[in-house]
XYZ file of C-alpha atoms in Angstrom:
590
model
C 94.226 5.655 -57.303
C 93.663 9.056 -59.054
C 91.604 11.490 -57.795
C 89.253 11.433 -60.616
C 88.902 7.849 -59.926
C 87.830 8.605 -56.235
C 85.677 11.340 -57.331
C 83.784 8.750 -59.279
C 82.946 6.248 -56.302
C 82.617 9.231 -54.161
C 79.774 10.023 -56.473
C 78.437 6.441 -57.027
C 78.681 5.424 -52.964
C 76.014 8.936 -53.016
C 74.049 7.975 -55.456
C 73.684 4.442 -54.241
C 72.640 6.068 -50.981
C 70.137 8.503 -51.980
C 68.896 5.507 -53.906
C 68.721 3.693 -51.038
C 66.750 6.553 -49.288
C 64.599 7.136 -51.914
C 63.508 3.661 -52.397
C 62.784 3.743 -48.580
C 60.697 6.489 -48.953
C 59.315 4.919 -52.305
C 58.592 1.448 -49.875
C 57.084 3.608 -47.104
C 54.658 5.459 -49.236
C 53.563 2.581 -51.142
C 52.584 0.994 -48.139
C 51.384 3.871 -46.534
C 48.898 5.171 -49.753
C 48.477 1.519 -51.303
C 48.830 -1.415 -48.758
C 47.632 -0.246 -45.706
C 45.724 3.185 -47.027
C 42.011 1.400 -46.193
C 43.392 0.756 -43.033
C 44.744 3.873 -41.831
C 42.635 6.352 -43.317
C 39.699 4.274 -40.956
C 41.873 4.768 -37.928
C 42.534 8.485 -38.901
C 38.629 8.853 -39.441
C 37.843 7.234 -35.923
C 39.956 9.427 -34.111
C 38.444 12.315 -35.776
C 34.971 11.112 -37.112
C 32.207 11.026 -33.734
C 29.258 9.641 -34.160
C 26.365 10.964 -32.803
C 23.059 10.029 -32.655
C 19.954 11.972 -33.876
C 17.100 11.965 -31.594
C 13.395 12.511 -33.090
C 10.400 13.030 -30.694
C 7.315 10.730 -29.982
C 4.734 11.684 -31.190
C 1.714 14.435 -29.436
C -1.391 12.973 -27.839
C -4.048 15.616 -28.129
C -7.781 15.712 -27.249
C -10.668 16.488 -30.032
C -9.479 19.992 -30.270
C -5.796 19.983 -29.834
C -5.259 20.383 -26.248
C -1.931 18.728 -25.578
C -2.638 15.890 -22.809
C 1.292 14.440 -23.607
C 4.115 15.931 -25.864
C 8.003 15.154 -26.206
C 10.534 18.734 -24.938
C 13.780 18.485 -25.285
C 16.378 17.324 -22.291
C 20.434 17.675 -22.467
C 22.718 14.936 -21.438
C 25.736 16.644 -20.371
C 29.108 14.822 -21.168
C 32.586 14.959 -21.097
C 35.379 13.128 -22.573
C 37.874 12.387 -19.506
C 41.226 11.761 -21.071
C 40.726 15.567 -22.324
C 39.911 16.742 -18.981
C 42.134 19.386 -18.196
C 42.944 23.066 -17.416
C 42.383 24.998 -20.500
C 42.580 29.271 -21.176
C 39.348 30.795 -22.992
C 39.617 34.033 -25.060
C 37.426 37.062 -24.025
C 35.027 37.325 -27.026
C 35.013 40.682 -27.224
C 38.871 41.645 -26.373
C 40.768 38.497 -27.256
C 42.495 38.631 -24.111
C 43.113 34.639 -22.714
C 42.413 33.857 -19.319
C 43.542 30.502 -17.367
C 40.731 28.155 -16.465
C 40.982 25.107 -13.534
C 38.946 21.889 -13.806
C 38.188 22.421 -10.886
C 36.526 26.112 -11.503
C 34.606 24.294 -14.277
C 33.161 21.619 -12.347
C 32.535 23.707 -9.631
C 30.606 26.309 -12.151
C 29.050 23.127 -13.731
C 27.672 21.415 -10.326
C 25.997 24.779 -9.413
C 23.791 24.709 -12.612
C 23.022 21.135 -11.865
C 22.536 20.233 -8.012
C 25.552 18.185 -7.811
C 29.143 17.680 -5.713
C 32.170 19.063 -7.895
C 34.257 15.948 -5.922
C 31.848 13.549 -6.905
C 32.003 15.181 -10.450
C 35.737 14.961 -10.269
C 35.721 11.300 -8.793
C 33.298 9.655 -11.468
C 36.050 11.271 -14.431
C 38.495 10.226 -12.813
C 37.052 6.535 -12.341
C 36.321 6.212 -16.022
C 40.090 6.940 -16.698
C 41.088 4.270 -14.287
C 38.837 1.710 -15.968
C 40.341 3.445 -19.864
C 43.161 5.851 -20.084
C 41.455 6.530 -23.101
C 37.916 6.995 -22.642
C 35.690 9.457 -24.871
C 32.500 9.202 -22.978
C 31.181 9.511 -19.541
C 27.755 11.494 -17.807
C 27.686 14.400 -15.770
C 24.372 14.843 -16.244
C 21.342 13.323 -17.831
C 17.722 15.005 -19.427
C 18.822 18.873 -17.909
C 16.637 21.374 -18.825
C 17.100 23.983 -21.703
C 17.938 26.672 -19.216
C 20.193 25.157 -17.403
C 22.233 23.356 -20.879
C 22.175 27.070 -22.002
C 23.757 28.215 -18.794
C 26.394 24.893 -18.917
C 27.064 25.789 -22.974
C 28.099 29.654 -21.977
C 30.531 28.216 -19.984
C 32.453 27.641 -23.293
C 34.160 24.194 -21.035
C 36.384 22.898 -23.945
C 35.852 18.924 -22.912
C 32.202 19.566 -22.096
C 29.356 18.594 -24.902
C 26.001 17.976 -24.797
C 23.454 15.907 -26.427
C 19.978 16.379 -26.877
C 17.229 14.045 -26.295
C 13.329 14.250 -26.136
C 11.744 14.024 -22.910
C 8.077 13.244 -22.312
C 5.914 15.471 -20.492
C 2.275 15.210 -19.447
C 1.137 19.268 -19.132
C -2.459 18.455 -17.695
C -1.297 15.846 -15.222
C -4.212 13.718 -13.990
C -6.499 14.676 -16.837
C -7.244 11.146 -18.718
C -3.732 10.145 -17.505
C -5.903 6.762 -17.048
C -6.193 7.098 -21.079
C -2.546 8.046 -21.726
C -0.535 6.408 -19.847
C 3.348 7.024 -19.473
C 6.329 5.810 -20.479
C 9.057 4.660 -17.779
C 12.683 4.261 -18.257
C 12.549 1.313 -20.550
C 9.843 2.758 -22.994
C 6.027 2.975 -22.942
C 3.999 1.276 -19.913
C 0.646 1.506 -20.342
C -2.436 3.536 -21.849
C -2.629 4.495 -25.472
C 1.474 5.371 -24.960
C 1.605 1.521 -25.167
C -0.999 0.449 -26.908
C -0.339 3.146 -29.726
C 3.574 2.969 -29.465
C 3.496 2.260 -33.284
C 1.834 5.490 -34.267
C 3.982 7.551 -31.630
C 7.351 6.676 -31.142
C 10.048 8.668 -33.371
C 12.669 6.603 -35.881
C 15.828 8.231 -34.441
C 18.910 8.945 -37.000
C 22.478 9.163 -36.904
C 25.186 11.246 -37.640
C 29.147 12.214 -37.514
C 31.215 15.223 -36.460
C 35.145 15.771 -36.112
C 36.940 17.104 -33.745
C 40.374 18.383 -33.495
C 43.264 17.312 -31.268
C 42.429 18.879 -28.213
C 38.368 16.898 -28.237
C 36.863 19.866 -28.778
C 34.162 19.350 -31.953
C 35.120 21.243 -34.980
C 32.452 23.858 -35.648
C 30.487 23.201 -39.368
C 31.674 19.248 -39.300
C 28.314 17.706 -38.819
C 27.402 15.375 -40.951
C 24.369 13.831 -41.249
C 24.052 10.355 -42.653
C 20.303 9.676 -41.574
C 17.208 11.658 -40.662
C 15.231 11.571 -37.641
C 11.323 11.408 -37.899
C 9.101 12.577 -35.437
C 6.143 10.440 -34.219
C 3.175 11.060 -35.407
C 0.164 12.879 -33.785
C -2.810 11.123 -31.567
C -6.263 12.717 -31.896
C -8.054 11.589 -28.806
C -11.866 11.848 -29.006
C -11.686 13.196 -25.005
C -13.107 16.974 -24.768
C -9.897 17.552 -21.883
C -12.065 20.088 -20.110
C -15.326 17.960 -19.514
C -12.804 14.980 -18.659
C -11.532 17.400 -16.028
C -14.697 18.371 -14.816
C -15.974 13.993 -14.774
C -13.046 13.424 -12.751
C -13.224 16.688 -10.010
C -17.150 15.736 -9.377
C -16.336 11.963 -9.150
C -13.666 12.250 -6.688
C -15.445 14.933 -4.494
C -17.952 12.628 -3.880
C -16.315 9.295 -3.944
C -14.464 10.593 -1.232
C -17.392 12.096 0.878
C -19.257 8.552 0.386
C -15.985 6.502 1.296
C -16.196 4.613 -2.136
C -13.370 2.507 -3.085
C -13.101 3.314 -6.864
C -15.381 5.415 -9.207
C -15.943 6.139 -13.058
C -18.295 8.332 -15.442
C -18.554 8.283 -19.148
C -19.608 10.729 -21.466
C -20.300 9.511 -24.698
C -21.432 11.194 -28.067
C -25.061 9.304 -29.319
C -24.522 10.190 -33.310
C -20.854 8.670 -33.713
C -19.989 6.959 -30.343
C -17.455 9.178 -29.564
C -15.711 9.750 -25.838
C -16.110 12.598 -24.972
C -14.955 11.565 -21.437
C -13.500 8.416 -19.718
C -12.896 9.220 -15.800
C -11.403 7.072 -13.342
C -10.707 7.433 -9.513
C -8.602 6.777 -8.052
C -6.298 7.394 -11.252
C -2.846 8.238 -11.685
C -0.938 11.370 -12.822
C 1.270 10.608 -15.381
C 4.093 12.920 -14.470
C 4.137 11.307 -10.858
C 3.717 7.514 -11.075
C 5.311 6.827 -8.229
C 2.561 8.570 -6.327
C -0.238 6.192 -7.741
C -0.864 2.420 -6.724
C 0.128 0.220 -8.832
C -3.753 -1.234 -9.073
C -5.012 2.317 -10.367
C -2.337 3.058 -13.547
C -4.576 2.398 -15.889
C -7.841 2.593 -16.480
C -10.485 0.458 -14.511
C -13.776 1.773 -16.839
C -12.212 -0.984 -19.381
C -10.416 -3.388 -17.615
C -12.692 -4.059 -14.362
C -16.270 -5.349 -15.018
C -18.650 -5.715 -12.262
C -22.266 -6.814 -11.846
C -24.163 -3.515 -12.700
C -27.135 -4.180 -11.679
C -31.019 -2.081 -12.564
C -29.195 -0.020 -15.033
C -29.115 -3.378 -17.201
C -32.990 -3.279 -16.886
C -33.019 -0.789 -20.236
C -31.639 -2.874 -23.000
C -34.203 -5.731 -21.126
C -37.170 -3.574 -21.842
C -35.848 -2.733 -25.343
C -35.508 -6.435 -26.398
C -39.005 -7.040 -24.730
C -40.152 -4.257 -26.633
C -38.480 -5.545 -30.237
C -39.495 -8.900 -29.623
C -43.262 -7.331 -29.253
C -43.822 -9.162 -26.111
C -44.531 -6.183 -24.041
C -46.362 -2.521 -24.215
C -45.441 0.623 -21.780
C -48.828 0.227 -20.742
C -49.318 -3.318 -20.369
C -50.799 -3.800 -16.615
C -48.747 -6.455 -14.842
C -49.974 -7.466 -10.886
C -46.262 -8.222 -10.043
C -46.489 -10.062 -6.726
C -43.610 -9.690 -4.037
C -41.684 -12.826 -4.540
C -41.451 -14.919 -7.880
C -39.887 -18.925 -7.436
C -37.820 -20.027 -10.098
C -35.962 -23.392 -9.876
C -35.642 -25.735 -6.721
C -35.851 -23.523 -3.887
C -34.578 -20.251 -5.609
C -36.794 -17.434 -5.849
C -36.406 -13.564 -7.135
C -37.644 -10.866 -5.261
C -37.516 -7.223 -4.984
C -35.049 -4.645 -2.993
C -38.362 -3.541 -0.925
C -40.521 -6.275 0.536
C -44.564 -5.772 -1.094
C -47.944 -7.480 -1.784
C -49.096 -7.315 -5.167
C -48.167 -4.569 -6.933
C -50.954 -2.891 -9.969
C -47.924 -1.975 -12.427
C -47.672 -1.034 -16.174
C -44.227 -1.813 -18.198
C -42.962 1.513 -17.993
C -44.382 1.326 -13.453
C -42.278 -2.303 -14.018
C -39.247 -0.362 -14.976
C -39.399 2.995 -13.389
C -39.796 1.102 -9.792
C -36.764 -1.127 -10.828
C -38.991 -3.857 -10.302
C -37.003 -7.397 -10.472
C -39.918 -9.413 -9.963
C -41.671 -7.507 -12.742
C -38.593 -7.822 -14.962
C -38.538 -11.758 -14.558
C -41.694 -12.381 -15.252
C -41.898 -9.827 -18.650
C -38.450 -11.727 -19.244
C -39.855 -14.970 -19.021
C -41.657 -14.439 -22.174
C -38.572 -15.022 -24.383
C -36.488 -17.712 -24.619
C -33.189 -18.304 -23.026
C -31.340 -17.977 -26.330
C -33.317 -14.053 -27.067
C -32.575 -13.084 -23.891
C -29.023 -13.888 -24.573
C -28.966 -12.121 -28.037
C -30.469 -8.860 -26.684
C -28.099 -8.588 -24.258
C -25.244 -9.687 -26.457
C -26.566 -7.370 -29.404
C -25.869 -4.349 -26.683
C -22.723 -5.318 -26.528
C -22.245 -6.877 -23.073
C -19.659 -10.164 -23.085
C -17.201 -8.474 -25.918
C -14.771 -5.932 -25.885
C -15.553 -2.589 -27.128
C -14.391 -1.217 -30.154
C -11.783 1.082 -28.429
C -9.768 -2.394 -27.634
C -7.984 -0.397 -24.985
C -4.963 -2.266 -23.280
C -5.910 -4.907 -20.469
C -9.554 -4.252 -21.511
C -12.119 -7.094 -20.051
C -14.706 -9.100 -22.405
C -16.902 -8.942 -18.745
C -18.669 -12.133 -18.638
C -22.285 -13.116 -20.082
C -22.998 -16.661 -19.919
C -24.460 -18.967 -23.072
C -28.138 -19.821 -22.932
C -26.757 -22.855 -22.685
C -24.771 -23.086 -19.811
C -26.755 -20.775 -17.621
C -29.764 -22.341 -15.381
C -33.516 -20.968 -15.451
C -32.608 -19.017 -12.442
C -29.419 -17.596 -13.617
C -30.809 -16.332 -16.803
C -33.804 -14.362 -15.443
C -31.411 -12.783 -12.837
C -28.923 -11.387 -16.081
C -31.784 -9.635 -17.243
C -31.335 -6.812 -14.471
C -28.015 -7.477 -13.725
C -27.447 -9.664 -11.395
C -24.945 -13.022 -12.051
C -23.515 -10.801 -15.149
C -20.964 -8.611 -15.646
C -19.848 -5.662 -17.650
C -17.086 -2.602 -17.733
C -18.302 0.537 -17.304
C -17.178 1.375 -21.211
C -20.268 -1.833 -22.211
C -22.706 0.480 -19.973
C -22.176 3.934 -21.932
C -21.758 1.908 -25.382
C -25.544 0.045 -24.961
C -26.829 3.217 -23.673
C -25.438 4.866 -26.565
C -27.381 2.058 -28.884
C -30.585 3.057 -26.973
C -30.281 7.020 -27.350
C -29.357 6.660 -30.845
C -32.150 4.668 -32.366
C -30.940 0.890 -31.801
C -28.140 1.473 -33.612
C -24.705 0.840 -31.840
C -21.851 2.661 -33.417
C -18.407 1.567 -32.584
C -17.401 3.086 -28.889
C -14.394 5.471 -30.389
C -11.567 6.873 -28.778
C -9.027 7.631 -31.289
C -9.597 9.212 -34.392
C -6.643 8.726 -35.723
C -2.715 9.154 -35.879
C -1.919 12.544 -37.997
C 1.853 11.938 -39.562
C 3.765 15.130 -41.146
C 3.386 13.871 -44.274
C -0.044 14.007 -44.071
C -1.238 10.532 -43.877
C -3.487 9.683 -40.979
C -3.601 5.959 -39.809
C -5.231 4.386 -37.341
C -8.732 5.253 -38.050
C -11.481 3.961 -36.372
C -14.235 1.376 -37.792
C -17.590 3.434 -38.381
C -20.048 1.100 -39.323
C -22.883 0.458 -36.627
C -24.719 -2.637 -35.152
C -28.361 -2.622 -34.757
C -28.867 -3.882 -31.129
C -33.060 -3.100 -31.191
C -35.467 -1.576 -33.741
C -35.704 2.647 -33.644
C -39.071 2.138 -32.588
C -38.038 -0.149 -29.703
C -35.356 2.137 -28.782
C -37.202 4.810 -28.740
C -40.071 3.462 -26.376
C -37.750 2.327 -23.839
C -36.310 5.895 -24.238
C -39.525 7.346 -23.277
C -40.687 5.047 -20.607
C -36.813 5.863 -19.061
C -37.819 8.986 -19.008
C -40.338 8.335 -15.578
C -37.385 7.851 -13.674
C -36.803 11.866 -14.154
C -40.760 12.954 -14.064
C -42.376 10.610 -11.244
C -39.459 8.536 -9.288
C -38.329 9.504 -5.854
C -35.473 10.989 -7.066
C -36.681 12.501 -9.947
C -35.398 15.603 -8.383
C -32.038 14.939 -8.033
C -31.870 13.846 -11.984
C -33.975 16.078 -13.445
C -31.916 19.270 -15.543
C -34.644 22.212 -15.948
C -35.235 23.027 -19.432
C -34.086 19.289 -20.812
C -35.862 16.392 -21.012
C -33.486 13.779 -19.295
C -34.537 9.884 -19.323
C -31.872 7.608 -17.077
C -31.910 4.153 -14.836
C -30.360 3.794 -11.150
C -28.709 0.394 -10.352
C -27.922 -1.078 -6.788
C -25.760 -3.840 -7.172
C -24.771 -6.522 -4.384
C -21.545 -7.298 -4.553
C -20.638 -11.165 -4.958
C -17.620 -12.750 -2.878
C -16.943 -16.315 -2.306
C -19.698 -17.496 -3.963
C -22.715 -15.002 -1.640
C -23.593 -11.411 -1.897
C -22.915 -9.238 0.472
C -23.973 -6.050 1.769
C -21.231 -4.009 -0.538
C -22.960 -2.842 -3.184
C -22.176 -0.767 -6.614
C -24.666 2.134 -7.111
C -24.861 3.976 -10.642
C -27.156 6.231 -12.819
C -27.139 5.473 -16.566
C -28.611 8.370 -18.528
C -28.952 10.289 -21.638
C -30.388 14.016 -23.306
C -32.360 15.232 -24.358
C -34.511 12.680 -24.191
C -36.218 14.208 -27.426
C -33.564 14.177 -29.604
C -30.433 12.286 -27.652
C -27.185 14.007 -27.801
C -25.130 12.554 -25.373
C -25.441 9.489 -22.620
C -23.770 9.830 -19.008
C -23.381 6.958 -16.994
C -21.658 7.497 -13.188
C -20.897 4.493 -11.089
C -19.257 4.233 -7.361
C -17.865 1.147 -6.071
C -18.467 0.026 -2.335
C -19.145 3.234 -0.706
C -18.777 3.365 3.045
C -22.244 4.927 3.601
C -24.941 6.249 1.510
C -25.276 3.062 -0.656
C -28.393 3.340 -2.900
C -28.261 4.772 -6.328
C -29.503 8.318 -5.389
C -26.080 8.758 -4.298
C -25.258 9.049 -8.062
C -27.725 10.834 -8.872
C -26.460 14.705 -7.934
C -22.999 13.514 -10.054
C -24.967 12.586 -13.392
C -26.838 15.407 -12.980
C -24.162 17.449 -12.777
C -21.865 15.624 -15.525
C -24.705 15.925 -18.049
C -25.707 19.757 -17.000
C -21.871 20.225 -17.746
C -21.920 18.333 -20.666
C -24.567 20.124 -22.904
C -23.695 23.635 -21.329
C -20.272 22.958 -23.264
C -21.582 21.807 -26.064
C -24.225 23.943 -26.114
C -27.252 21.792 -26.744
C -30.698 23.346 -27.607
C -33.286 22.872 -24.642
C -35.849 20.140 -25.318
C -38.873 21.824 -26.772
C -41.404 19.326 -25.953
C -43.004 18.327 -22.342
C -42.437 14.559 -21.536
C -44.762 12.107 -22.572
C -45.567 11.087 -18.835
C -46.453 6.897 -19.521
C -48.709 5.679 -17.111
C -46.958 4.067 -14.244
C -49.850 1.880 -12.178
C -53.101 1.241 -13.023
């Protein structure tokens, strides 16, 4: 074989190689770009694509004039990825110069800021790893504050990262946490944070960042593929500082009576707006634990009870639009009145026959006199009048868990039973019925809807969730108005005409001394309250105070120094012009 002739396989065995290599390479990148590109470029994205979520925050809950009563700050999970765990060397800042860092000097540094054991730290990593050599994701801590994430994040930890989440604070604590409500670990429990949840709670978003080799996030990678948006805002009718004030003067003297529960309303006359809702016991929104489970939410809606003499107003309003009565009419109300079989109605103070006009009838919480002015309609109006004020439906707030109380049908109910509904007795109502028919009776007859909520401001602008408007005439003006004025004895010429009485306002209000019913029999519990309104003149806002079951001290002048005292509040605040005008002063006996 010549040489040239070798030369020339030499030559062609290379060639063949390299072709051989190059069609490898040729092979490898077609499957590499073409075959299994999809593939691989997903796997290379997942190892450096993180998704992370995008927290927005629920929504503010704000009273008439924007003081915050619940509102969302922001908390810091602090996380680590554990197969990056490791000793790492940080560079000065300013100088350059690198300087060796332990795990165990970070999580030492780390539990510090946080309360915590750097071993147990150290353990629950190293538990995570044993479950997945490769795990990305475990706690070290959960909803920090701001200070102490900024303190973790200057530690400049390489496998440390944070994320941030809204946390929900109540800044006034017990004010009209009855209203509110709070939200647990699995969302929203009760209150307006539940009932409202659509109009508060945040759509969260999403979004990606890379990191490089080492875990540590590559700075400017964030990528957002979807927006969070905040919950909107809830405009509470509540004034927070007269709420404050309801519930301080409530539970001073529920406690010095020994009551078992208490409420007061406040309520607006021209637009039915609470002004205040208190509760007591109630709960503080930032502590539930502290609060029984029977007083979370709010017992003015969702516990009716037989109220008693303070129903006697809306009686003597329908007596008075059904023109079956005068304030002056003169009654002889004797001291017992029978009724069916051996059932009888008679008054809290034994008497002969009593020389009493309508307005004497109603100012000495007469129950005899009631029954027998009552007597005069049928059982179907005396149904209607009391069902025009409201009493056996819910009010418009429809507040979570709220009660319909109970009024029974004209047919249903006995000739006994529906004399003893007309002043309370064998019916029942929440205390958010009382301060919506007295609101019906200060503004003219007219009931507007009982209002809570004006609305749920979005940042767009939009506001949703507005309330109805439109009112329901329980009684004519002129029948409303009477009963206004003949109320207004209870403040001039009652026994405890002192104790309701505001100088410089006419004031017109009804006490109620309800036995309470168990098993079938009253007892001697009893429910004392003081439904009111002023000025009686020209009717700005109603009050109504109730205590349940007091220890001692159980008439309604018990109540009386608290609505006086709510209400003297009340149009201080707001300041309301003094009434001009003496009271008329009805005759009471004759």
């Amino acid at each position: 074989m010549t040489a040239e002739r070798r030369a020339r396989r030499r030559v062609a065995a290379a060639v063949l190689v390299i072709s051989m290599v190059l069609g490898g390479f040729v092979v490898r990148l077609v499957d590499i770009q073409v075959v299994r590109a999809e593939q691989l470029s997903d796997e290379s994205e997942a190892r450096r694509s993180i998704p992370s979520p995008l927290y927005g925050a629920r929504g503010d809950i704000v009273d008439a004039s924007g003081v915050v009563l619940a509102d969302s700050v922001y908390r810091y999970d602090i996380a680590v990825s554990p197969r990056f765990v490791e000793d790492y060397r940080l560079a000065d800042p300013e100088t350059g110069e690198k300087t060796q860092h332990t795990v165990a000097e970070a999580l030492a540094s780390i539990a510090e800021l946080i309360g915590a054991d750097p071993l147990e730290l150290r353990a629950g990593i190293d538990a995570e790893l044993a479950l997945d050599p490769a795990d990305d994701h475990s706690y070290l801590a959960r909803r920090v504050t701001t200070e102490t994430f900024q303190a973790i994040r200057a530690l400049r930890v390489p496998w440390v990262y944070f994320e941030r989440q809204p946390s929900r604070t109540y800044p006034n604590g017990q004010v009209a946490g009855n209203l509110v409500g709070f939200l647990g670990t699995d969302g929203p429990q009760t209150g307006l944070e539940f009932r409202l949840n659509d109009c508060l709670e945040a759509t969260h978003g999403s979004s990606t960042y890379e990191r490089g080799a080492d875990g540590v996030k590559l700075p400017g990678t964030t990528v957002v593929q979807q927006e969070a948006v905040d919950g909107g805002t809830l405009r509470l009718t509540i004034d927070a500082d007269v709420q404050w004030f309801a519930q301080q003067t409530i539970a001073e003297q529920a406690m010095a009576i020994g009551a078992d529960w208490a409420t007061a309303w406040v309520v607006r006359v021209d637009d039915g707006h609470v002004i205040a809702a208190a509760d007591w016991p109630t709960v503080d929104p930032n502590d539930v634990n502290g609060t029984a489970p029977e007083n979370l939410g709010s017992r003015s809606f969702s516990e009716p009870f037989e109220p008693g003499s303070i129903f006697k107003a809306m009686t003597f309003a329908g007596l008075l639009d059904a023109g079956v009565t005068t304030p002056s009419e003169q009654l002889v109300v004797p001291g017992r009145l029978p009724t069916i079989a051996n059932y009888s109605i008679t008054d809290a103070w034994a008497h002969d026959d009593l020389r009493l006009t309508s307005t004497g009838v109603l100012m000495r919480s007469s129950n005899v006199g009631t029954s027998i002015l009552s007597s005069r309609l049928s059982a179907q109006q005396r149904h209607d009048y009391l069902s025009a004020f409201g009493i056996g439906e819910q009010t418009a707030v429809d507040f979570l868990g709220e009660s319909n109380g109970r009024l029974r049908s004209a047919e249903s109910i006995d000739g006994h039973g529906t004399l003893t509904q007309m002043f309370g007795q064998g019916v029942t109502a929440t205390s958010a019925q009382i301060a919506s028919a007295y609101q019906a009776l200060a503004n003219g007859g007219v009931r507007q809807p009982l209002t809570l909520v004006t609305g749920c401001e979005h940042a767009d602008g939009t506001v949703t969730h507005t309330p109805p408007t439109e009112g329901v005439r329980a009684v004519s003006e002129a029948a409303a108005d009477t009963t206004v004025a003949m109320l207004e004895s209870v403040a001039t010429d009652s026994a405890i005409a002192s104790l309701v009485s505001i100088p410089g306002y006419r004031v017109a209000a009804k006490t109620g001394t309800a036995e309470v019913a168990e098993n079938g029999r009253y007892t001697d519990e009893r429910i004392i309250s003081v439904a009111g309104l002023a000025p009686a003149d020209d009717p700005q806002f109603v009050v109504v105070v109730t205590y349940g079951r007091p220890d001692t001290m159980k008439t309604s002048a018990t109540a009386a120094p608290t609505f006086r005292s709510i209400m003297t509040q009340v149009l201080k605040t707001f300041r309301v012009e003094p009434s001009t005008q003496p009271a008329p002063r009805l005759p009471i006996t004759w």
